[in-house]
Coordinates of C-alpha atoms in Angstrom, one line a residue:
X26 CA -0.2 -0.1 -0.6
X27 CA 3.4 2.5 -0.7
X28 CA 0.3 4.8 -2.2
X29 CA -1.2 5.8 0.8
X30 CA 2.8 8.6 0.6
X31 CA 0.9 10.2 -1.9
X32 CA -2.2 10.8 1.0
X33 CA 0.7 12.5 2.9
X34 CA 2.6 14.5 0.2
X35 CA -0.8 16.0 -2.3
X36 CA -1.7 18.2 -0.3
X37 CA 2.2 19.5 0.6
X38 CA 2.4 20.0 -2.5
X39 CA -0.6 21.7 -3.2
X40 CA 0.5 24.4 0.1
X41 CA 3.8 24.9 -1.9
X42 CA 2.7 25.6 -5.6
X43 CA -0.5 27.7 -3.8
X44 CA 2.0 29.6 -1.9
X45 CA 3.8 30.0 -4.6
X46 CA 1.0 30.8 -6.9
X47 CA 1.8 34.3 -9.6
X48 CA -1.1 36.6 -8.4
X49 CA -1.7 37.2 -12.6
X50 CA -3.6 34.0 -11.5
X51 CA -6.8 34.3 -10.9
X52 CA -7.9 33.4 -6.8
X53 CA -11.2 30.6 -8.1
X54 CA -8.2 28.3 -9.4
X55 CA -5.9 28.3 -6.1
X56 CA -9.3 27.6 -4.4
X57 CA -10.3 25.0 -7.5
X58 CA -6.8 23.1 -7.0
X59 CA -7.0 22.9 -2.8
X60 CA -10.0 21.2 -3.4
X61 CA -9.2 18.5 -6.5
X62 CA -6.2 17.5 -3.9
X63 CA -8.5 17.2 -1.6
X64 CA -11.1 14.9 -3.9
X65 CA -7.7 12.7 -4.7
X66 CA -6.5 12.6 -1.3
X67 CA -9.9 11.6 0.2
X68 CA -10.9 8.9 -3.1
X69 CA -7.6 7.4 -1.8
X70 CA -8.2 6.8 1.9
X71 CA -11.7 5.5 1.3
X72 CA -9.6 3.5 -1.5
X73 CA -6.6 2.9 1.6
X74 CA -9.8 2.3 4.2
X75 CA -11.5 -0.1 1.9
X76 CA -8.5 -2.7 1.1
X77 CA -7.3 -2.2 5.0
X78 CA -10.5 -3.8 6.5
X79 CA -10.8 -6.3 3.5
X80 CA -7.6 -7.7 3.0
X81 CA -5.3 -6.8 6.2
X82 CA -7.1 -9.4 8.8
X83 CA -5.4 -11.9 10.6
X84 CA -6.9 -14.7 12.4
X85 CA -10.0 -12.1 13.3
X86 CA -7.0 -9.4 14.1
X87 CA -6.1 -6.8 12.4
X88 CA -3.0 -6.5 10.9
X89 CA -0.3 -3.2 12.1
X90 CA 1.1 -1.6 8.1
X91 CA 4.4 -0.2 7.7
X92 CA 4.4 0.7 3.9
X93 CA 6.8 3.6 4.2
X94 CA 9.8 3.7 6.4
X95 CA 13.4 5.7 6.7
X96 CA 15.9 6.8 9.7
X97 CA 16.4 9.6 10.0
X98 CA 18.7 10.7 12.6
X99 CA 20.9 7.9 14.9
X100 CA 21.7 9.2 18.6
X101 CA 22.4 5.7 19.5
X102 CA 22.7 2.3 18.6
X103 CA 18.8 1.8 20.0
X104 CA 17.9 5.1 19.7
X105 CA 16.7 7.3 17.0
X106 CA 13.7 8.7 14.7
X107 CA 12.5 7.7 12.2
X108 CA 9.8 9.0 9.6
X109 CA 6.8 6.3 7.9
X110 CA 3.7 5.7 7.7
X111 CA 1.7 4.0 10.3
X112 CA -1.4 2.1 8.4
X113 CA -4.0 0.0 12.2
X114 CA -7.9 0.8 12.8
X115 CA -7.2 3.5 13.9
X116 CA -5.0 5.7 11.3
X117 CA -6.5 5.1 8.6
X118 CA -10.0 5.8 10.1
X119 CA -8.7 9.6 11.4
X120 CA -7.3 9.1 7.6
X121 CA -11.4 9.2 6.3
X122 CA -12.8 11.4 9.1
X123 CA -9.8 14.1 8.8
X124 CA -9.8 13.9 4.1
X125 CA -13.7 13.8 4.2
X126 CA -14.6 16.4 6.2
X127 CA -11.4 18.4 4.7
X128 CA -12.7 17.6 1.5
X129 CA -16.6 19.8 2.9
X130 CA -14.8 22.4 3.8
X131 CA -13.0 23.2 0.8
X132 CA -15.7 22.7 -1.7
X133 CA -17.5 25.4 0.6
X134 CA -15.0 27.6 1.1
X135 CA -15.0 28.2 -2.9
X136 CA -18.0 30.4 -2.0
X137 CA -18.2 31.3 1.9
X138 CA -14.5 33.1 1.4
X139 CA -15.0 34.0 -2.7
X140 CA -14.3 37.6 -2.5
X141 CA -12.5 37.8 0.1
X142 CA -8.8 39.4 0.5
X143 CA -6.9 36.8 0.7
X144 CA -9.0 34.2 -1.2
X145 CA -4.8 32.5 -2.3
X146 CA -3.1 32.0 1.1
X147 CA -6.4 31.0 2.4
X148 CA -6.1 27.7 0.5
X149 CA -3.0 27.3 0.6
X150 CA -3.4 27.0 4.9
X151 CA -6.1 24.2 4.4
X152 CA -3.7 22.0 2.5
X153 CA -1.0 22.9 4.9
X154 CA -3.2 22.3 7.8
X155 CA -3.9 19.0 6.4
X156 CA -0.4 18.1 5.9
X157 CA 0.5 18.8 8.8
X158 CA -3.1 16.8 10.2
X159 CA -2.3 13.7 7.6
X160 CA 1.2 13.4 9.3
X161 CA 0.2 13.5 12.7
X162 CA -2.6 10.1 12.2
X163 CA -0.3 8.2 10.0
X164 CA 3.4 8.8 12.4
X165 CA 5.0 5.1 13.5
X166 CA 6.8 6.8 16.3
X167 CA 5.8 9.5 18.6
X168 CA 8.8 11.9 17.9
X169 CA 7.2 11.8 14.7
X170 CA 3.9 12.8 15.8
X171 CA 5.4 15.4 17.9
X172 CA 7.3 17.2 14.6
X173 CA 3.9 16.7 12.5
X174 CA 1.9 18.0 16.3
X175 CA 3.6 21.5 16.1
X176 CA 2.9 21.7 12.2
X177 CA -0.4 21.3 12.8
X178 CA 0.0 24.2 15.6
X179 CA 1.0 26.2 12.9
X180 CA -1.3 25.9 11.0
X181 CA -3.4 26.8 13.4
X182 CA -2.2 29.8 14.1
X183 CA -2.1 31.1 10.6
X184 CA -5.7 29.8 10.0
X185 CA -6.8 31.0 13.2
X186 CA -5.7 34.9 12.1
X187 CA -6.4 34.9 8.6
X188 CA -7.8 37.6 9.4
X189 CA -4.3 39.9 9.9
X190 CA -6.1 43.4 10.3
X191 CA -8.4 42.2 13.0
X192 CA -7.1 42.8 16.5
X193 CA -9.3 39.8 18.0
X194 CA -7.9 37.6 15.6
X195 CA -4.2 38.7 15.5
X196 CA -4.9 38.1 20.0
X197 CA -6.8 34.9 19.3
X198 CA -4.8 33.5 17.0
X199 CA -0.9 34.0 19.9
X200 CA -3.4 32.7 22.4
X201 CA -4.2 29.4 20.6
X202 CA -1.0 29.6 19.3
X203 CA 1.0 30.3 22.8
X204 CA -0.8 28.2 25.0
X205 CA -0.3 25.4 23.9
X206 CA 3.6 25.5 23.2
X207 CA 2.8 25.3 26.7
X208 CA 1.4 22.2 27.2
X209 CA 3.4 20.7 24.3
X210 CA 6.5 21.5 27.0
X211 CA 4.5 18.0 29.1
X212 CA 4.8 17.3 26.0
X213 CA 8.0 16.7 24.4
X214 CA 9.1 16.7 28.2
X215 CA 7.1 13.3 29.0
X216 CA 8.5 12.1 25.2
X217 CA 12.0 13.1 27.1
X218 CA 11.1 10.5 29.7
X219 CA 9.4 7.5 27.6
X220 CA 12.8 7.5 25.0
X221 CA 15.6 7.7 27.9
X222 CA 13.4 4.8 30.0
X223 CA 12.4 2.3 27.2
X224 CA 15.8 3.5 24.5
X225 CA 12.8 4.0 22.2
X226 CA 10.6 5.8 20.5
X227 CA 8.6 3.5 18.1
X228 CA 4.7 3.4 18.6
X229 CA 4.7 -0.3 17.5
X230 CA 7.5 -1.4 19.9
X231 CA 5.6 0.8 22.7
X232 CA 2.5 -0.9 22.6
X233 CA 4.0 -4.2 22.1
X234 CA 2.6 -5.0 25.1
X235 CA 6.7 -6.3 25.4
X236 CA 7.4 -6.3 29.0
X237 CA 10.8 -6.1 28.7
X238 CA 10.5 -2.5 26.6
X239 CA 9.4 -1.6 30.7
X240 CA 11.8 -3.7 32.8
X241 CA 14.1 -0.8 33.3
X242 CA 11.4 1.6 34.2
X243 CA 10.3 -1.0 37.7
X244 CA 11.2 0.1 41.5
X245 CA 11.5 4.0 39.2
X246 CA 10.0 6.8 41.5
X247 CA 8.8 9.8 42.6
X248 CA 7.5 12.4 44.6
X249 CA 5.7 8.9 45.3
X250 CA 4.4 8.6 41.2
X251 CA 6.3 6.0 38.9
X252 CA 8.1 7.0 36.4
X253 CA 5.7 6.2 33.6
X254 CA 3.0 7.8 35.1
X255 CA 5.2 10.9 34.7
X256 CA 5.9 10.2 32.0
X257 CA 2.2 9.4 30.1
X258 CA 0.9 12.6 33.0
X259 CA 3.5 14.8 30.8
X260 CA 3.0 13.3 27.8
X261 CA -0.9 13.8 28.6
X262 CA -0.6 16.9 28.8
X263 CA 0.2 18.1 25.2
X264 CA -3.0 16.3 24.7
X265 CA -4.6 18.1 27.0
X266 CA -3.7 21.7 25.4
X267 CA -4.5 20.4 21.8
X268 CA -7.5 18.9 22.9
X269 CA -8.9 22.0 24.9
X270 CA -9.1 20.3 28.4
X271 CA -9.9 21.8 31.1
X272 CA -7.5 24.0 32.0
X273 CA -6.2 24.4 28.9
X274 CA -8.6 25.3 27.0
X275 CA -9.0 29.0 26.9
X276 CA -7.5 29.4 23.3
X277 CA -11.1 27.5 21.4
X278 CA -13.5 29.9 22.2
X279 CA -11.5 32.7 21.5
X280 CA -10.2 30.5 17.8
X281 CA -14.0 31.2 16.5
X282 CA -12.4 34.3 15.2
X283 CA -11.2 32.5 12.2
X284 CA -13.3 32.2 8.7
X285 CA -16.1 30.3 10.1
X286 CA -15.0 26.9 7.5
X287 CA -11.7 26.9 9.7
X288 CA -14.2 26.6 13.0
X289 CA -15.2 23.1 11.2
X290 CA -12.2 21.5 9.9
X291 CA -9.8 22.8 12.9
X292 CA -11.5 23.4 16.1
X293 CA -14.7 20.9 15.7
X294 CA -13.9 18.3 13.7
X295 CA -10.0 16.8 13.5
X296 CA -6.8 19.1 15.9
X297 CA -9.4 19.6 18.5
X298 CA -8.6 15.0 18.7
X299 CA -5.5 14.3 17.9
X300 CA -5.2 14.7 21.9
X301 CA -7.6 12.1 21.7
X302 CA -6.4 10.1 19.8
X303 CA -2.4 10.7 21.0
X304 CA -3.9 8.9 24.3
X305 CA -5.7 6.1 22.4
X306 CA -2.2 5.9 19.6
X307 CA -0.7 5.0 23.4
X308 CA -3.7 3.1 25.0
X309 CA -2.0 0.3 25.6
X310 CA 1.0 2.1 27.9
X311 CA -1.2 4.0 29.6
X312 CA -3.3 0.7 31.0
X313 CA -0.4 -1.5 31.9
X314 CA 1.9 1.4 33.0
X315 CA 0.1 4.4 34.1
X316 CA -3.6 3.1 35.2
X317 CA -4.1 5.8 37.3
X318 CA -2.6 8.7 34.7
X319 CA -5.5 6.6 32.6
X320 CA -8.2 7.0 35.5
X321 CA -6.9 10.6 35.7
X322 CA -8.1 11.4 32.0
X323 CA -11.3 10.0 33.0
X324 CA -12.5 12.9 35.9
X325 CA -10.5 16.1 34.1
X326 CA -12.2 14.6 30.8
X327 CA -16.0 14.3 33.4
X328 CA -15.3 17.4 34.9
X329 CA -14.3 20.0 31.0
X330 CA -17.5 18.3 29.7
X331 CA -19.1 19.2 32.2
X332 CA -17.8 22.7 32.7
X333 CA -17.7 23.7 28.9
X334 CA -21.7 22.2 28.5
X335 CA -23.0 24.8 31.9
X336 CA -20.9 28.0 29.7
X337 CA -22.8 26.2 26.1
X338 CA -26.3 27.2 27.7
X339 CA -25.9 30.9 28.3
X340 CA -23.2 31.7 25.5
X341 CA -25.3 33.6 22.7
X342 CA -22.4 34.1 20.2
X343 CA -23.9 31.0 17.8
X344 CA -20.1 29.7 17.0
X345 CA -19.1 30.2 21.1
X346 CA -22.1 27.2 21.5
X347 CA -20.5 25.1 18.6
X348 CA -17.1 25.7 20.6
X349 CA -18.0 24.6 23.9
X350 CA -20.0 21.9 22.7
X351 CA -16.6 20.4 20.9
X352 CA -14.4 20.5 24.2
X353 CA -17.4 19.1 26.1
X354 CA -17.7 16.3 23.1
X355 CA -14.3 16.0 23.5
X356 CA -15.1 15.5 27.1
X357 CA -16.6 13.2 26.4
X358 CA -14.0 10.6 24.4
X359 CA -11.5 11.2 26.7
X360 CA -13.6 9.9 29.6
X361 CA -14.6 6.9 27.3
X362 CA -10.6 5.9 27.3
X363 CA -10.0 6.6 30.8
X364 CA -12.9 4.2 31.9
X365 CA -11.2 1.8 29.4
X366 CA -9.8 -1.1 29.9
X367 CA -8.2 -3.6 27.0
X368 CA -10.0 -6.4 25.4
X369 CA -12.6 -7.2 23.6
X370 CA -15.7 -6.5 27.1
X371 CA -13.3 -4.5 29.1
X372 CA -12.6 -2.3 25.8
X373 CA -15.4 -1.1 25.1
X374 CA -15.1 2.2 25.9
X375 CA -12.2 2.5 24.0
X376 CA -13.7 1.7 20.8
X377 CA -16.6 4.0 22.0
X378 CA -14.5 6.9 22.1
X379 CA -13.0 6.2 18.7
X380 CA -16.2 6.0 17.7
X381 CA -18.0 9.3 19.2
X382 CA -15.2 10.9 16.9
X383 CA -16.3 9.8 14.2
X384 CA -19.6 10.5 14.3
X385 CA -19.0 13.4 16.3
X386 CA -16.2 14.6 13.1
X387 CA -19.5 14.3 10.9
X388 CA -22.4 16.5 12.7
X389 CA -20.2 18.7 14.2
X390 CA -18.2 19.8 11.4
X391 CA -22.1 20.2 9.8
X392 CA -22.9 22.4 12.5
X393 CA -20.4 24.6 11.9
X394 CA -21.0 25.1 8.1
X395 CA -24.8 25.1 9.3
X396 CA -23.6 28.0 11.8
X397 CA -21.8 29.0 8.8
X398 CA -24.6 29.6 6.3
X399 CA -26.7 31.2 8.9
X400 CA -23.9 34.0 9.4
X401 CA -23.6 34.4 5.7
X402 CA -27.1 35.7 4.9
X403 CA -27.5 37.5 8.4
X404 CA -24.3 38.9 8.9
X405 CA -23.7 38.3 12.5
X406 CA -22.9 35.0 15.1
X407 CA -25.2 36.9 17.5
X408 CA -28.5 34.7 18.2
X409 CA -30.4 37.3 19.4
X410 CA -30.2 39.3 15.3
X411 CA -31.3 34.9 14.2
X412 CA -35.1 33.8 14.5
X413 CA -37.5 32.5 12.0
X414 CA -34.8 32.1 10.0
X415 CA -36.4 28.2 8.5
X416 CA -38.6 30.3 6.5
X417 CA -35.4 31.4 4.6
X418 CA -33.0 28.8 4.6
X419 CA -34.8 25.5 4.0
X420 CA -31.8 23.4 3.7
X421 CA -29.2 25.2 6.2
X422 CA -32.2 24.2 8.8
X423 CA -32.9 20.8 7.7
X424 CA -29.3 19.5 8.1
X425 CA -28.9 21.7 11.4
X426 CA -31.8 19.8 12.7
X427 CA -30.3 16.4 11.4
X428 CA -27.4 17.6 14.3
X429 CA -28.4 18.8 16.5
X430 CA -30.9 15.9 16.5
X431 CA -27.1 13.9 16.9
X432 CA -25.2 15.1 19.4
X433 CA -28.3 14.7 21.4
X434 CA -28.6 11.3 21.6
X435 CA -31.6 11.6 20.0
X436 CA -31.9 8.1 17.0
X437 CA -31.7 6.4 14.4
X438 CA -28.5 9.9 14.5
X439 CA -25.6 8.6 14.4
X440 CA -24.5 10.5 17.7
X441 CA -27.2 7.6 20.2
X442 CA -24.7 4.5 18.7
X443 CA -21.8 6.1 20.3
X444 CA -22.4 8.2 22.9
X445 CA -24.6 5.3 24.3
X446 CA -21.4 3.2 23.9
X447 CA -20.0 6.0 26.4
X448 CA -22.5 6.4 28.8
X449 CA -22.5 2.4 29.2
X450 CA -18.6 2.6 29.4
X451 CA -19.4 4.7 32.3
X452 CA -21.9 2.5 34.2
X453 CA -19.6 -0.2 34.0
X454 CA -16.6 2.3 35.4
X455 CA -18.8 3.3 38.0
X456 CA -22.8 4.5 38.4
X457 CA -21.9 7.9 39.3
X458 CA -19.5 8.9 36.2
X459 CA -22.5 7.3 34.0
X460 CA -24.6 9.5 36.0
X461 CA -22.2 13.1 35.9
X462 CA -22.0 11.8 32.1
X463 CA -26.4 11.6 31.1
X464 CA -26.4 14.9 33.3
X465 CA -24.4 16.5 30.8
X466 CA -25.8 14.8 28.0
X467 CA -28.9 16.4 28.7
X468 CA -27.5 19.9 29.1
X469 CA -26.1 18.8 25.6
X470 CA -29.4 18.5 24.8
X471 CA -30.6 21.1 26.1
X472 CA -28.3 24.1 24.1
X473 CA -28.4 22.9 21.0
X474 CA -31.6 23.0 20.6
X475 CA -31.7 26.5 22.5
X476 CA -29.8 27.5 19.5
X477 CA -31.2 25.6 16.7
X478 CA -35.0 27.5 17.9
X479 CA -32.9 31.1 18.4
X480 CA -32.0 30.7 15.2
X481 CA -34.8 29.3 13.0
X482 CA -37.8 29.5 15.3
X483 CA -38.3 32.8 17.3
X484 CA -39.4 36.3 16.8
X485 CA -38.0 36.9 13.6
X486 CA -35.5 39.8 13.4
X487 CA -35.9 42.8 10.8
X488 CA -32.9 42.4 8.6
X489 CA -31.3 44.7 6.0
X490 CA -31.7 42.7 3.3
X491 CA -34.0 39.4 3.6
X492 CA -32.1 36.4 4.1
X493 CA -31.2 33.7 1.0
X494 CA -30.3 29.8 1.4
X495 CA -26.9 29.2 0.3
X496 CA -24.8 29.0 -3.0
X497 CA -25.3 25.2 -4.0
X498 CA -21.2 25.0 -3.1
X499 CA -22.3 25.7 0.4
X500 CA -25.6 23.8 0.0
X501 CA -23.8 20.2 -1.2
X502 CA -21.5 19.8 2.5
X503 CA -24.7 20.5 3.5
X504 CA -26.7 17.8 2.7
X505 CA -23.4 15.5 2.1
X506 CA -22.0 15.5 6.5
X507 CA -26.4 15.0 7.1
X508 CA -26.5 12.1 4.9
X509 CA -23.4 10.5 6.8
X510 CA -24.5 11.8 10.1
X511 CA -28.0 9.6 9.6
X512 CA -26.1 6.4 8.7
X513 CA -22.6 6.7 10.6
X514 CA -24.3 5.1 13.1
X515 CA -24.9 1.9 12.1
X516 CA -21.9 1.2 10.7
X517 CA -20.4 -1.8 13.0
X518 CA -17.9 0.4 13.6
X519 CA -16.4 -2.4 16.4
X520 CA -15.6 -4.9 13.7
X521 CA -12.9 -2.4 12.9
X522 CA -11.7 -0.1 15.3
X523 CA -11.3 -1.1 19.3
X524 CA -8.7 -1.9 21.8
X525 CA -7.1 -5.2 20.8
X526 CA -7.7 -5.2 17.3
X527 CA -10.4 -8.3 17.1
X528 CA -13.9 -7.6 16.5
X529 CA -16.3 -6.2 19.4
X530 CA -20.3 -6.9 19.1
X531 CA -22.1 -3.4 19.6
X532 CA -24.8 -4.4 21.9
X533 CA -27.2 -1.6 23.1
X534 CA -27.7 -1.7 26.7
X535 CA -31.0 -0.9 26.8
X536 CA -31.4 0.0 30.3
X537 CA -28.6 2.9 29.3
X538 CA -30.4 3.8 26.2
X539 CA -34.0 4.0 27.8
X540 CA -32.5 6.9 30.2
X541 CA -30.0 8.6 28.3
X542 CA -32.7 9.3 25.6
X543 CA -35.4 9.9 28.1
X544 CA -33.1 12.6 28.9
X545 CA -32.7 14.2 26.5
X546 CA -36.2 13.6 25.3
X547 CA -37.2 16.2 28.4
X548 CA -33.9 18.2 27.4
X549 CA -35.4 19.8 24.0
X550 CA -38.9 19.8 25.6
X551 CA -37.4 22.1 28.2
X552 CA -35.4 24.1 25.5
X553 CA -38.4 23.9 23.5
X554 CA -41.0 25.6 26.0
X555 CA -38.2 28.4 26.5
X556 CA -37.0 29.4 22.8
X557 CA -39.3 28.2 20.3
X558 CA -41.3 31.6 20.7
X559 CA -40.8 34.5 22.4
X560 CA -40.8 33.9 25.9
X561 CA -40.5 35.5 29.8
X562 CA -38.8 32.3 30.9
X563 CA -35.7 32.8 30.3
X564 CA -35.3 36.3 32.1
X565 CA -36.6 35.1 34.7
X566 CA -34.4 32.3 35.1
X567 CA -31.5 33.8 34.4
X568 CA -32.1 36.8 37.0
X569 CA -33.4 34.1 39.3
X570 CA -29.8 32.3 38.9
X571 CA -28.8 35.9 38.4
X572 CA -24.5 35.5 40.0
X573 CA -24.5 31.6 38.2
X574 CA -26.0 32.8 34.5
X575 CA -23.1 35.8 35.1
X576 CA -20.3 33.0 35.7
X577 CA -21.1 30.9 33.5
X578 CA -21.4 34.1 30.7
X579 CA -18.2 35.0 31.6
X580 CA -16.9 31.8 31.4
X581 CA -16.8 31.2 34.9
X582 CA -14.0 33.6 35.0
X583 CA -10.7 31.7 34.1
X584 CA -9.4 34.6 31.6
X585 CA -9.8 36.9 34.1
X586 CA -7.4 34.1 36.6
X587 CA -4.5 33.3 33.3
X588 CA -4.3 37.2 33.3
X589 CA -3.7 37.7 36.7
X590 CA -1.8 35.3 37.1
X591 CA 0.4 36.2 34.2
X592 CA 0.3 40.2 35.0
X593 CA 0.2 40.5 39.1
X594 CA 1.9 37.6 39.3
X595 CA 4.1 36.3 37.0
X596 CA 5.0 40.2 35.4
X597 CA 4.6 42.1 38.5
X598 CA 5.9 40.5 41.5
X599 CA 8.6 37.9 39.6
X600 CA 9.5 39.6 36.5
X601 CA 9.8 43.1 37.7
X602 CA 12.0 42.1 40.4
X603 CA 14.0 40.0 38.1
X604 CA 14.1 43.0 35.8
X605 CA 14.8 45.7 38.4
X606 CA 17.9 43.6 39.3
X607 CA 19.1 41.9 36.1
X608 CA 19.3 47.1 35.6
X609 CA 20.2 47.5 38.5
X610 CA 22.3 44.8 39.6
X611 CA 23.0 43.0 36.9
X612 CA 23.9 45.8 33.6
X613 CA 25.1 48.1 36.6
X614 CA 28.7 46.4 37.8
X615 CA 29.5 45.1 33.7
X616 CA 28.7 49.2 33.4
X617 CA 31.1 49.6 36.2
X618 CA 33.6 47.4 35.3
X619 CA 33.4 49.0 31.4
X620 CA 33.1 52.1 33.6
X621 CA 36.9 51.1 35.7
X622 CA 38.1 49.9 32.8
X623 CA 37.9 53.5 30.3
X624 CA 39.4 55.8 33.8
X625 CA 41.9 53.4 34.3
X626 CA 42.7 54.0 30.4
X627 CA 42.5 57.9 30.6
X628 CA 45.3 57.9 33.2
X629 CA 47.9 55.8 31.3
X630 CA 46.8 56.7 27.9
X631 CA 50.0 59.4 28.7
X632 CA 52.4 57.4 28.2
X633 CA 51.6 55.9 24.5
X634 CA 52.3 59.2 23.1
X635 CA 54.1 59.2 20.9
X636 CA 57.8 60.8 20.8
X637 CA 61.3 59.8 21.0
X638 CA 62.4 62.4 23.8
X639 CA 59.3 61.5 26.5
X640 CA 59.8 57.6 26.0
X641 CA 63.3 58.6 26.7
X642 CA 63.3 60.8 30.0
X643 CA 61.3 57.8 31.1
X644 CA 64.1 55.0 29.8
X645 CA 66.8 56.9 31.9
X646 CA 64.1 57.2 34.6
X647 CA 63.6 54.4 35.0
X648 CA 67.4 53.0 34.5
X649 CA 68.3 54.8 37.5
X650 CA 65.5 53.5 39.1
X651 CA 66.8 50.1 38.6
X652 CA 70.8 51.4 39.8
X653 CA 70.0 52.6 42.6
X654 CA 67.8 49.8 43.8
X655 CA 70.6 47.6 42.8
X656 CA 73.3 49.9 44.4
X657 CA 70.8 49.7 48.4
X658 CA 70.7 46.1 47.9
X659 CA 73.8 45.6 47.7

């Protein structure tokens, strides 16, 4: 399957070509080239998935393939960095997800970004992002993943800050870059710890189950935790930053300053699941050698999911509602991994997490593209500028409704099947965890239908121009993703992606499913009563729970806490004294050395006057002094 190399290289070539394209070409040419390249690699990804899942199963277990592998840098006899392509169930699944969503975004952007200054640059950056993400998921070793991980960060920075003349977009891009860089420092230190003790970066060796690889870690601990717990915990910090887990989530809502299709591509479907993919890739290591860290991941995911869901219930910017929804849903995936074991039954959480990653990518991309269609029609992100749009935008209305039903967990839409498996895994882990996640699922249904009714129902806002349905290039991706959302839940996902590469037959737990669907229906009913028609209930609730409403609207002041810590504590109490010490002690000392040297040189420079008479006079005095000294000594 060496042709899979083209899946990674073609978007890189597209980036180079579009980046260097002569400005004399029409901007639309860049869009056509970008979309065509994405169409080709999407087709190749589907061929790869078909061939892999059809012909590479041995004794009921999928084999791991490495179609391409080269050594790049060698450090020691055992430790070296390689570049290659690894095909296994989760990497092949991610190829399908990334290329499908990227293709839909490229097609959608042909119309949405039409006439924008920097159209060619935009498509070049899309290609760079796709290349970076594809390189990340097919990496054969953790250091190769780290290289592409950083490229994804660069791509995100460029796309979030696409409107570089807009101060808020520039600030958002810097915020995203800085926050994820701090997280990636933890990732890098974790990689160094892991490679130092295991003598390898290779995923195949690390996840092989060979205990001898980890023999040198036995008995090594620090502050009560094993060295493997430290290594895997630090690696998770990198994943938590990229996947916007609390408290490293602050960059994602502001990242909505980029073009809406970028939100669909990076911050809903692909980039933010990189952290989930990282934990899934190293899942055997977490499960066997750092189970305490794996359980910690579950608790972090659960808190993040609840925290983001509460905030989403009160946001008024439709893109920020979806941003906090994304954070909450990524939390679901992390929880599923954290409560999972290893094997056909105990690995339910692992399979459920990957299943939800797949289904969520489709319906969340649909939600963001639907939001873009609405913004394109009314030229505003605010809900109070919308209402009654179902009459003007029927395609957007129906496709958005399908996505809302899917994320709410209503059967037979795809989100129901994947979320039900996550809830089943949570209940097996702990009834309390299952109850909390069911409650969060209810909040999800509530805030999504609050969003839906505020946009498409409710009181109609007066617009300067009559809203209209989006053109074909924007409507087609909506319809396509809606169709995928309808049918994806019926895919026997457990036959393709499991923790031990063997088959897992999905069976609905009707008790769990009944509870979750019942909670979702009640939440939708509540949202219908409050928002389908103009009502005073939301205002009364906001007044009754004014403190909670204000705190949630302000994102529980986490950004303010970061500003306080950085400006008041780090800058004022640490950086300012250090700067004073640097200027008045270090610099003053060096300046003092320089001043003494200058003073001394000014006093002795007369000895180098160049006058022969003066030299003779000094020579004579020196001779007489030496002669007198010799005379008196003897």
